[in-house]
mmCIF file with all atom_site columns, C-alpha atoms in Angstrom:
data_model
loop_
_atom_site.group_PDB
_atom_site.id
_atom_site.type_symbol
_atom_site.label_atom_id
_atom_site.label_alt_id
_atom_site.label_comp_id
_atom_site.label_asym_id
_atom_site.label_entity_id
_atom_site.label_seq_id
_atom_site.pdbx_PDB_ins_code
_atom_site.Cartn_x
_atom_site.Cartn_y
_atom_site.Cartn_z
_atom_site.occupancy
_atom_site.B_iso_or_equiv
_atom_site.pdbx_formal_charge
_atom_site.auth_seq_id
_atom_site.auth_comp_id
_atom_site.auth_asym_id
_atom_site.auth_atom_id
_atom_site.pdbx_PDB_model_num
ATOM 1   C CA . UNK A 1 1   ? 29.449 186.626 106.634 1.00 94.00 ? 1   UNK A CA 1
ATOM 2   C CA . UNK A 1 2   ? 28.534 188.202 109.648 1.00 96.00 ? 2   UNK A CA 1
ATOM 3   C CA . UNK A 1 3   ? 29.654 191.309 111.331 1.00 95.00 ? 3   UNK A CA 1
ATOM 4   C CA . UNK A 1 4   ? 29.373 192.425 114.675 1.00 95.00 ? 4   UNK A CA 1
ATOM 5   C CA . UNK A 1 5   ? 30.471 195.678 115.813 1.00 93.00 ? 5   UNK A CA 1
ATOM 6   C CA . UNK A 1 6   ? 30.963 196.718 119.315 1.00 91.00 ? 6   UNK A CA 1
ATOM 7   C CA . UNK A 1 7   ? 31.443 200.040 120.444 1.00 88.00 ? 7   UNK A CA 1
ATOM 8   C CA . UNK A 1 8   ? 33.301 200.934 123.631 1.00 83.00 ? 8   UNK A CA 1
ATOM 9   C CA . UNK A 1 9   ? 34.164 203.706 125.697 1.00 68.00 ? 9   UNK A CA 1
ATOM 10  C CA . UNK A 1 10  ? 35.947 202.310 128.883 1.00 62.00 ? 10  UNK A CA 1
ATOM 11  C CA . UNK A 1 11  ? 33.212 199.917 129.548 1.00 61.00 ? 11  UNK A CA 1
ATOM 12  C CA . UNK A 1 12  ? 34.500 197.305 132.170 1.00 65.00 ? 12  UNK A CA 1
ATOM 13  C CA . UNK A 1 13  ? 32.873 194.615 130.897 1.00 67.00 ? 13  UNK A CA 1
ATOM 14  C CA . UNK A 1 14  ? 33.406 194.568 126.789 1.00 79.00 ? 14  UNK A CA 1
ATOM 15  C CA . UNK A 1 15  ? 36.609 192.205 127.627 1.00 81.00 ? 15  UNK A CA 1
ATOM 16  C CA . UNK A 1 16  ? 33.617 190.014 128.558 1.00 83.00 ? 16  UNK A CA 1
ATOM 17  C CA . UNK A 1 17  ? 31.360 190.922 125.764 1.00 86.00 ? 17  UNK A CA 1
ATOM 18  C CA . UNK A 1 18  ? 34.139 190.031 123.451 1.00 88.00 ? 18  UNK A CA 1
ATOM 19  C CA . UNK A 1 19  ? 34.863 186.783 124.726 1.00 89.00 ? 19  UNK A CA 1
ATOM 20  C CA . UNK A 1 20  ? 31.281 186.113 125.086 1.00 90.00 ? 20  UNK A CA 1
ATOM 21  C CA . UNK A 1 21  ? 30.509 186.702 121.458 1.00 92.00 ? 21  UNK A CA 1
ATOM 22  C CA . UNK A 1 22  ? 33.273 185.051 120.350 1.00 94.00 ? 22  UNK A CA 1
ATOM 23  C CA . UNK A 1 23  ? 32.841 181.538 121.846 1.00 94.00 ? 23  UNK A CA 1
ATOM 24  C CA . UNK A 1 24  ? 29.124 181.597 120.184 1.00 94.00 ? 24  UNK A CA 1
ATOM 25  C CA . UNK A 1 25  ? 30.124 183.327 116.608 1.00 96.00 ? 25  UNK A CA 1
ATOM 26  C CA . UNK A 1 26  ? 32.918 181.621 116.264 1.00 95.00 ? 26  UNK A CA 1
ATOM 27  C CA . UNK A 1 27  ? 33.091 182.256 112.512 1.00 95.00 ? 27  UNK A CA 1
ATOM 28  C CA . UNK A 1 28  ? 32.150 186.034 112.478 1.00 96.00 ? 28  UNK A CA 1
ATOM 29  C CA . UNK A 1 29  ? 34.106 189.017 111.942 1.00 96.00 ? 29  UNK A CA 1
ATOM 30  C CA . UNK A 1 30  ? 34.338 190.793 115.729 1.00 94.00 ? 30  UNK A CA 1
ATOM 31  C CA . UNK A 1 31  ? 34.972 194.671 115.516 1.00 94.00 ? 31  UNK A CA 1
ATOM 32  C CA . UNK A 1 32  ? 35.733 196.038 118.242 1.00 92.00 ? 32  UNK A CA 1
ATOM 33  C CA . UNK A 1 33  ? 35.958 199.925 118.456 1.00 90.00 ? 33  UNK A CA 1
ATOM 34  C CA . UNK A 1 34  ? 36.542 202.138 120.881 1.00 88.00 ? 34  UNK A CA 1
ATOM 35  C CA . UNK A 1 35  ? 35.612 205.641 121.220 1.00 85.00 ? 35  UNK A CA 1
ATOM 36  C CA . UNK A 1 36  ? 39.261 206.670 121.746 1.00 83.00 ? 36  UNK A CA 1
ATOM 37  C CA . UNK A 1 37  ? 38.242 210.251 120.259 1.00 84.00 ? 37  UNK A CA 1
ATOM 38  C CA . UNK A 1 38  ? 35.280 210.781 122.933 1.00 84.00 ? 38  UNK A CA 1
ATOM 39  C CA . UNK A 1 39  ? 33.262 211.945 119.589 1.00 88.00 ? 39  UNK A CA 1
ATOM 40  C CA . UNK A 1 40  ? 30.355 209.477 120.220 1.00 87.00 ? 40  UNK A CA 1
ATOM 41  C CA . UNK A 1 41  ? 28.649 206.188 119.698 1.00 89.00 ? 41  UNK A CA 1
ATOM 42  C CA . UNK A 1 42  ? 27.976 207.342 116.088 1.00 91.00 ? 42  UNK A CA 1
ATOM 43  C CA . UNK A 1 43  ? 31.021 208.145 115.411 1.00 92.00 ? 43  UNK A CA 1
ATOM 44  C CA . UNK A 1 44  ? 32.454 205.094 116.631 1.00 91.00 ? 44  UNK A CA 1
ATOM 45  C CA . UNK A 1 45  ? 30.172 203.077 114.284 1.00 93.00 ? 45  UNK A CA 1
ATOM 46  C CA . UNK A 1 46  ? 30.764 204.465 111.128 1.00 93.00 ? 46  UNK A CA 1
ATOM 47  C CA . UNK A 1 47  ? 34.650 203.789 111.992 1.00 93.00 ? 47  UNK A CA 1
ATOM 48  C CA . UNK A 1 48  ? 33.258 200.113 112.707 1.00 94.00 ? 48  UNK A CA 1
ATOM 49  C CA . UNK A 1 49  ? 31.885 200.277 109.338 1.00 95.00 ? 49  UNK A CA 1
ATOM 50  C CA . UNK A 1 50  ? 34.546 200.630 107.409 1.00 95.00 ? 50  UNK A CA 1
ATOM 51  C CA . UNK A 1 51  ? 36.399 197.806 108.757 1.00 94.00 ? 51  UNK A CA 1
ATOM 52  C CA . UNK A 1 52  ? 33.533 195.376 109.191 1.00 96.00 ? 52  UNK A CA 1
ATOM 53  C CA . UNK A 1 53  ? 33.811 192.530 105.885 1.00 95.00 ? 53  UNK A CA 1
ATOM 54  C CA . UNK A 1 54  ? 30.658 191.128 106.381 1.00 96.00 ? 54  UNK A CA 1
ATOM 55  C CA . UNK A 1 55  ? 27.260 191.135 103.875 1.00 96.00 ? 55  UNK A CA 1
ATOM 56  C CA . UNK A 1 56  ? 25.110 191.319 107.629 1.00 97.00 ? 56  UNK A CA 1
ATOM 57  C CA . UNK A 1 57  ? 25.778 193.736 110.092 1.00 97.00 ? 57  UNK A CA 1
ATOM 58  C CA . UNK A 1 58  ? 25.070 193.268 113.697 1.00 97.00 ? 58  UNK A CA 1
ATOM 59  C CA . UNK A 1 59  ? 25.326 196.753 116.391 1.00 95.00 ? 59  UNK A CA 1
ATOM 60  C CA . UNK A 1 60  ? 25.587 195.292 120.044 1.00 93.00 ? 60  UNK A CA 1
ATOM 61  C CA . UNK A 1 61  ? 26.592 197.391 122.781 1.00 87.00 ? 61  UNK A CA 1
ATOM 62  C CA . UNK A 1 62  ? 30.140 196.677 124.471 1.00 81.00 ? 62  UNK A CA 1
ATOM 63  C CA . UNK A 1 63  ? 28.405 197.125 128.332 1.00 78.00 ? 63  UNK A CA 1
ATOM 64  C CA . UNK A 1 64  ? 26.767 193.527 128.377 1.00 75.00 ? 64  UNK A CA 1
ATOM 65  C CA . UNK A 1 65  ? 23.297 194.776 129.274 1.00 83.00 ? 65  UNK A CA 1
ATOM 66  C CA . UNK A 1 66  ? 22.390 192.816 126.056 1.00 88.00 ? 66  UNK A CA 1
ATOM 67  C CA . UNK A 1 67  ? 24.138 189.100 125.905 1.00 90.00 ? 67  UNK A CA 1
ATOM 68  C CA . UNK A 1 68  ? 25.189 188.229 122.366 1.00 93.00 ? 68  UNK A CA 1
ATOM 69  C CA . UNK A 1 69  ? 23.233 185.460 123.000 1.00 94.00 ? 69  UNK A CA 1
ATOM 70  C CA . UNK A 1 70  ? 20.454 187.860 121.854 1.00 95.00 ? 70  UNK A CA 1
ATOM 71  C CA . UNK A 1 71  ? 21.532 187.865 118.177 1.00 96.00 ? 71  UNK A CA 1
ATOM 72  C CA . UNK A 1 72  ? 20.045 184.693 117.235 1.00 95.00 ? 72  UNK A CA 1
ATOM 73  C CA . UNK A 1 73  ? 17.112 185.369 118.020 1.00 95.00 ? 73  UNK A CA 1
ATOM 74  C CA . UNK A 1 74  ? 17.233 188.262 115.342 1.00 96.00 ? 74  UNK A CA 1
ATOM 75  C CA . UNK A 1 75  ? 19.099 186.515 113.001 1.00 96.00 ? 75  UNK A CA 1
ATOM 76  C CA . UNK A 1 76  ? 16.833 184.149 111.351 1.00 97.00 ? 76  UNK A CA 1
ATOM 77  C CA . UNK A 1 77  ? 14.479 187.400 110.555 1.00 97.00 ? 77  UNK A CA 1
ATOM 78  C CA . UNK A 1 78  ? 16.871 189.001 108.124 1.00 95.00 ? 78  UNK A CA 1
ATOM 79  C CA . UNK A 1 79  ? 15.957 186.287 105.627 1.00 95.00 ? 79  UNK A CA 1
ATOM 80  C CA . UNK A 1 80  ? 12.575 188.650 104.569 1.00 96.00 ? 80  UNK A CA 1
ATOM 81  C CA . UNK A 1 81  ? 13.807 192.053 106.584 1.00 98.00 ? 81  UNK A CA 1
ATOM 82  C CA . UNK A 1 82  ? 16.261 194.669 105.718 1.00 98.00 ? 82  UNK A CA 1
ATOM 83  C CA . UNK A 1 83  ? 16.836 195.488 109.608 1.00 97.00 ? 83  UNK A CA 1
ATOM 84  C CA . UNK A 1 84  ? 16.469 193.369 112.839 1.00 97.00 ? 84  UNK A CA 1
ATOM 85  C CA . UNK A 1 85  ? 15.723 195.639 115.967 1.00 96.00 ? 85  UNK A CA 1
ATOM 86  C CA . UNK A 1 86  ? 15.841 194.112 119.910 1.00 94.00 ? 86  UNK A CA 1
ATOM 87  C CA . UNK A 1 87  ? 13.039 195.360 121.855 1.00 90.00 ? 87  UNK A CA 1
ATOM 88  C CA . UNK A 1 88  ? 13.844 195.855 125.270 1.00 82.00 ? 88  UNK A CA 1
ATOM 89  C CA . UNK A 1 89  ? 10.476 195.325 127.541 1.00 74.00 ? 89  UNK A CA 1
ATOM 90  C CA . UNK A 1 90  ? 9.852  198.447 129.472 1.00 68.00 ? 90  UNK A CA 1
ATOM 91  C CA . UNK A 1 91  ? 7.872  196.941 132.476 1.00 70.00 ? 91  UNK A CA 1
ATOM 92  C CA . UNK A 1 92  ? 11.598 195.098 133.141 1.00 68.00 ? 92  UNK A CA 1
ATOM 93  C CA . UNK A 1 93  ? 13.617 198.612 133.393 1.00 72.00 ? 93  UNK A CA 1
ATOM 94  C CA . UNK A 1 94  ? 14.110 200.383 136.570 1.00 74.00 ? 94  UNK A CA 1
ATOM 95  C CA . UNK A 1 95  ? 11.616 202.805 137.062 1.00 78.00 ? 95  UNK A CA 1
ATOM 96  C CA . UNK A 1 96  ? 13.748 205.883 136.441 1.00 78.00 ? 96  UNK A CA 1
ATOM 97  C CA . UNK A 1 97  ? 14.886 204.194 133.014 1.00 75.00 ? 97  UNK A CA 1
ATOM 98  C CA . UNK A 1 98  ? 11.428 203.070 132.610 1.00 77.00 ? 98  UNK A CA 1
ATOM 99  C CA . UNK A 1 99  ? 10.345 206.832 132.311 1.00 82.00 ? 99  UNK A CA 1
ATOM 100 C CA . UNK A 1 100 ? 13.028 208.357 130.738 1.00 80.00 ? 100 UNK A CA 1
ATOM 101 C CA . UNK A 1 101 ? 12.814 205.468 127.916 1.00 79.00 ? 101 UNK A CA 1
ATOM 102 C CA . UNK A 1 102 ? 8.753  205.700 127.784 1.00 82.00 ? 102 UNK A CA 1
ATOM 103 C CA . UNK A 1 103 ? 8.822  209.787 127.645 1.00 84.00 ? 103 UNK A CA 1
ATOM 104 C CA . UNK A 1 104 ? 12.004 209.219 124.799 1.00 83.00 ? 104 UNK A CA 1
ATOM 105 C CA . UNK A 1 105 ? 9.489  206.972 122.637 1.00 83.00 ? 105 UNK A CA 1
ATOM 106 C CA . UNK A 1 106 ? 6.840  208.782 122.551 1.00 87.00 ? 106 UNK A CA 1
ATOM 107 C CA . UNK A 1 107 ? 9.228  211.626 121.690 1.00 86.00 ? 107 UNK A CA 1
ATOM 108 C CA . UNK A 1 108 ? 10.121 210.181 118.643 1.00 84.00 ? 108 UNK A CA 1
ATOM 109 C CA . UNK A 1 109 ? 7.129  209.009 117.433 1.00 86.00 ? 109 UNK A CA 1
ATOM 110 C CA . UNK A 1 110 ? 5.623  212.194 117.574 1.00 87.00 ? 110 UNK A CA 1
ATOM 111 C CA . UNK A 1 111 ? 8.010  214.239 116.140 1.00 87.00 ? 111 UNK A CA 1
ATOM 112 C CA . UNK A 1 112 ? 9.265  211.176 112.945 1.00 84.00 ? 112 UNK A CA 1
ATOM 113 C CA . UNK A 1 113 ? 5.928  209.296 112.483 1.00 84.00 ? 113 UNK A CA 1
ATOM 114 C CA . UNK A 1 114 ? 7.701  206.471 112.763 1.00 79.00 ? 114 UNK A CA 1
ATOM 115 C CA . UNK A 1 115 ? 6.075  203.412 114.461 1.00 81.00 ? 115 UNK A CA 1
ATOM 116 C CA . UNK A 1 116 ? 8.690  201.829 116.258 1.00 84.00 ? 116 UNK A CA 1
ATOM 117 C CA . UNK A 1 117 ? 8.512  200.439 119.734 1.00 82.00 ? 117 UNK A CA 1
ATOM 118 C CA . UNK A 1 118 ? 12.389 201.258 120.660 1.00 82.00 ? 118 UNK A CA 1
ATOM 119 C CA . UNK A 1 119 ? 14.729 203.047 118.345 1.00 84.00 ? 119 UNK A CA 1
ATOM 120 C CA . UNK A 1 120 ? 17.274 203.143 121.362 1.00 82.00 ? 120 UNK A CA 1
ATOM 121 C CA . UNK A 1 121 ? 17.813 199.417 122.156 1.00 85.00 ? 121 UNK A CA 1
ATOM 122 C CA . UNK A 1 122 ? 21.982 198.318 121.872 1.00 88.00 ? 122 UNK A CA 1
ATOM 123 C CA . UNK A 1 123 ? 20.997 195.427 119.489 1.00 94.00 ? 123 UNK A CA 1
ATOM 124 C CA . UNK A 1 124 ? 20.172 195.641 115.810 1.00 96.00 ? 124 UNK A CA 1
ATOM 125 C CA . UNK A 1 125 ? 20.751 193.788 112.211 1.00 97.00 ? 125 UNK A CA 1
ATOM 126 C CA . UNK A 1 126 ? 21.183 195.523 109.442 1.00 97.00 ? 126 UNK A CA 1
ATOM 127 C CA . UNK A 1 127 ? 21.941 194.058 105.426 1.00 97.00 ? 127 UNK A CA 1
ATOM 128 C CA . UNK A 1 128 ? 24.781 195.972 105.071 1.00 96.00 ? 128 UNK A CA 1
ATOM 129 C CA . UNK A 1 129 ? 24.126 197.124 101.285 1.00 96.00 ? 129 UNK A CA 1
ATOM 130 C CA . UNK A 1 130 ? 20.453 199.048 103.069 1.00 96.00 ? 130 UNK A CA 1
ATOM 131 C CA . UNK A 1 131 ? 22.634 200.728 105.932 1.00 96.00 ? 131 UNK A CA 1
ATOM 132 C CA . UNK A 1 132 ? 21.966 204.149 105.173 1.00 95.00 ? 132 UNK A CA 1
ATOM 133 C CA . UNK A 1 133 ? 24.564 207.337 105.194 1.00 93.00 ? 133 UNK A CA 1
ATOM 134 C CA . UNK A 1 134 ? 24.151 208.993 108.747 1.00 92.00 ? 134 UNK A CA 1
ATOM 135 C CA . UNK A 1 135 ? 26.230 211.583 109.922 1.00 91.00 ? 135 UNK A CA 1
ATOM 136 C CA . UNK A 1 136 ? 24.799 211.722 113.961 1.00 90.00 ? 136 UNK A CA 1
ATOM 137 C CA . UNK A 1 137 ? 28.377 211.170 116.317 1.00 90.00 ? 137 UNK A CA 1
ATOM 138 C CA . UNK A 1 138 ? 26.006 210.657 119.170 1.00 86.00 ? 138 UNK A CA 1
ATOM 139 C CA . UNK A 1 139 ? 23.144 208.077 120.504 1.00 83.00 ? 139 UNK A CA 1
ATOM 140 C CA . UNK A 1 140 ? 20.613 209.859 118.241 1.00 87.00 ? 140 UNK A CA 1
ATOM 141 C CA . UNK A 1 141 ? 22.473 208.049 115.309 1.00 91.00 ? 141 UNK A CA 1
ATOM 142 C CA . UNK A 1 142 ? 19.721 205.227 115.543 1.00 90.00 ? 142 UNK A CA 1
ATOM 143 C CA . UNK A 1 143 ? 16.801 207.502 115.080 1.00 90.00 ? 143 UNK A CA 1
ATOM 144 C CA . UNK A 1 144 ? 18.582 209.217 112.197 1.00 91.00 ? 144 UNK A CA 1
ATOM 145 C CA . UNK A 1 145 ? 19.126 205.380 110.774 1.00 93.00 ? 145 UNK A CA 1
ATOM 146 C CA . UNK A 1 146 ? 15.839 204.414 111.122 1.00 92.00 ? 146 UNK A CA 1
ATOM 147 C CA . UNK A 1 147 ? 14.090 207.413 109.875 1.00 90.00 ? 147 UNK A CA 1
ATOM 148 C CA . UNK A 1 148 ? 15.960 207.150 106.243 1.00 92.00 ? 148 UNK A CA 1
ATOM 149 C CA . UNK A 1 149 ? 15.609 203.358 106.638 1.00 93.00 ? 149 UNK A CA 1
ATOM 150 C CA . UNK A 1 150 ? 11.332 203.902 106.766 1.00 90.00 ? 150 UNK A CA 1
ATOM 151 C CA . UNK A 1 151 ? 11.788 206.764 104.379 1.00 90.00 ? 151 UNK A CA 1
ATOM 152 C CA . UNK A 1 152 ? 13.295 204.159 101.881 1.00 93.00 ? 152 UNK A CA 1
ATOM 153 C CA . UNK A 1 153 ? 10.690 201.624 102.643 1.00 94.00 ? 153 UNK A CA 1
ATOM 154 C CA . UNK A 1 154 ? 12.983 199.312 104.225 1.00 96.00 ? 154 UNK A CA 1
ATOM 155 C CA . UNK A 1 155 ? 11.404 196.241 105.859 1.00 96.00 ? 155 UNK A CA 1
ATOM 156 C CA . UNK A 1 156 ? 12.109 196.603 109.381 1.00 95.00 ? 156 UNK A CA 1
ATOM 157 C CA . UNK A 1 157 ? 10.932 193.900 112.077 1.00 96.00 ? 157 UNK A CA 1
ATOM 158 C CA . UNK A 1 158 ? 11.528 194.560 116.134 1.00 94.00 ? 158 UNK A CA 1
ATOM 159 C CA . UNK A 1 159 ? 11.879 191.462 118.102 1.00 95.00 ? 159 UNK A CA 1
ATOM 160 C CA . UNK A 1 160 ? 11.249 191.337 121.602 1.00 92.00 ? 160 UNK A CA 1
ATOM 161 C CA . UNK A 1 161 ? 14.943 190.596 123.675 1.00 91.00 ? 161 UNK A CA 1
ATOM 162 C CA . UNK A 1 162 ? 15.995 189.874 127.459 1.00 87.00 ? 162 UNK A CA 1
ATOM 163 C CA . UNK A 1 163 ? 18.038 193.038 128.521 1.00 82.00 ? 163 UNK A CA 1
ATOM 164 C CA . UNK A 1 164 ? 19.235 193.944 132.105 1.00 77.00 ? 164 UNK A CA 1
ATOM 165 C CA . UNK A 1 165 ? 20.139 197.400 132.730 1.00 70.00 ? 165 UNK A CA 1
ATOM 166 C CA . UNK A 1 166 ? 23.391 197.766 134.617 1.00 59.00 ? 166 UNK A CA 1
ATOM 167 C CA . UNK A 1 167 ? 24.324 201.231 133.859 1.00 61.00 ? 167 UNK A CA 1
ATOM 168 C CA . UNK A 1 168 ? 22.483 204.221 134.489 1.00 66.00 ? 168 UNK A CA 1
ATOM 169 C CA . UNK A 1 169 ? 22.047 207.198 131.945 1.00 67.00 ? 169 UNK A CA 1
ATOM 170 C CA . UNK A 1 170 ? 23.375 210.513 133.014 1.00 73.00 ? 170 UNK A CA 1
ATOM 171 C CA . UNK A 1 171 ? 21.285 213.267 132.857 1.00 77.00 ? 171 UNK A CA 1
ATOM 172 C CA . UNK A 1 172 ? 23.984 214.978 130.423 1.00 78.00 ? 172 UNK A CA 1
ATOM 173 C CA . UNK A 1 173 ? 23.697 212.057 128.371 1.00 75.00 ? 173 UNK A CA 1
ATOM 174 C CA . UNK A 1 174 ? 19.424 212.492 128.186 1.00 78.00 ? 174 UNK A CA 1
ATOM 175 C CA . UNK A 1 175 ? 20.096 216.374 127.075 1.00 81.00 ? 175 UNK A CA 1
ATOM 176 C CA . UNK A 1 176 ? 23.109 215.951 124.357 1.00 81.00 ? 176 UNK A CA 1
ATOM 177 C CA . UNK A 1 177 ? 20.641 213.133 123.009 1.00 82.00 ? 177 UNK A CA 1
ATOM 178 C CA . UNK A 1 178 ? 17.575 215.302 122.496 1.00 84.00 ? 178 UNK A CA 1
ATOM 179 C CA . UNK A 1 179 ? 20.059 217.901 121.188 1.00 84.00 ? 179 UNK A CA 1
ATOM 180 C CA . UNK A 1 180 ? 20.818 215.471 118.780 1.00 85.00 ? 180 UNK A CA 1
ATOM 181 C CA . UNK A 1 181 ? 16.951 214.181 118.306 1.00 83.00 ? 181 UNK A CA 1
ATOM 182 C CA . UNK A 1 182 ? 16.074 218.026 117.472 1.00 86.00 ? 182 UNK A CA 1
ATOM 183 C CA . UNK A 1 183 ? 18.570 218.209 114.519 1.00 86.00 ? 183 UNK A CA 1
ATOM 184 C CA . UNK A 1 184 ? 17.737 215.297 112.695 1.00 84.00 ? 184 UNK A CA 1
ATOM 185 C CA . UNK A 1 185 ? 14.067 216.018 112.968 1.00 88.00 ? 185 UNK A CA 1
ATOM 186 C CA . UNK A 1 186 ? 14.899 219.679 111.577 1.00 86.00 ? 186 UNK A CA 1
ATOM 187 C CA . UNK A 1 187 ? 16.887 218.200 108.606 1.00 82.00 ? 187 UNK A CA 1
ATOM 188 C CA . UNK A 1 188 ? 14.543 215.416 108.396 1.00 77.00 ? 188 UNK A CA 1
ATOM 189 C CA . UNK A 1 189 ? 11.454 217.880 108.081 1.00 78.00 ? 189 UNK A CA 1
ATOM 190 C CA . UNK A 1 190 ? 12.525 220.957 106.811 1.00 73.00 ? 190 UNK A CA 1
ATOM 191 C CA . UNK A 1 191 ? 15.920 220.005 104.600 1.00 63.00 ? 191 UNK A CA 1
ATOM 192 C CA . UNK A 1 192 ? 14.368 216.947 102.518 1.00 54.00 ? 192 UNK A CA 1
#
């Protein structure tokens, strides 16, 4: 069975998300979760988790930037991957996303090692029995994901998706997610 789990905070337009990815799962279990605590995306998750049922797991963000009609084009990967990642296509971002996503990237794959286009992107399947423990409450919590998931030599595939950016990142939101970036690379290097 499939899971999806969105996470909200207030976004206007998860009534619509809901709806949306209802009429084409009709047969999944829809978690909705809202971050009622203001404690993060992470945080919010992991709550998702526990009351998700299904064997797959599918993250989408609540704001609609990503249509759920995204998901099948991921799903028919997790038949020979562990995790399903959307791609979003820099050269279709706004130009101030565009550089705070690029300068984020390379970020990440200098300080992890890990080759991934976009650890960042709303959209990603997981098996749920190779979800690893992660303890970020914030945005970072993919990059903390990911990380264990290479370190465990999961099979990970990205897959290119259609995205259009409505909302726009606040600069407070760039610096709590470095924050956040920082830690997990000092327990990822220095604490394993």
């Amino acid at each position: 069975m499939l899971s999806i789990i969105i996470p909200s905070k207030n976004e206007k337009d998860v009534g619509n998300m809901v709806r949306s990815t209802r009429q084409m799962f009709p047969m999944a279990d829809i978690v909705l979760i809202e971050d009622t605590e203001g404690k993060g995306k992470g945080h919010t998750l992991r709550k998702g988790l526990e009351t998700a049922e299904g064997d797959t797991i599918c993250f989408i963000d609540g704001d609609i930037d990503i249509h759920p009609a995204e998901i099948h084009n991921l799903l028919p990967y997790l038949t020979y991957y562990d995790v399903v990642i959307g791609i979003k296509r820099l050269d279709r971002l706004p130009p101030r996303r565009k550089l705070v996503s690029f300068g984020y990237r390379l970020l990440v794959r200098f300080l992890f090692r890990v080759h991934i286009s976009d650890t960042q992107t709303g959209l990603k399947l997981w098996k749920r029995d190779r979800i690893p423990d992660f303890k970020t409450d914030g945005f970072a919590y993919d990059i903390e994901m990911l990380v264990k998931a290479r370190k465990a030599k999961l099979r990970i595939k990205e897959v290119p998706i259609r995205c259009r950016i409505y909302s726009k990142v606040k600069i407070s939101s760039i610096f709590k997610t470095l924050g956040e970036t920082l830690r997990i690379w000092i327990d990822h290097s220095f604490r394993s």
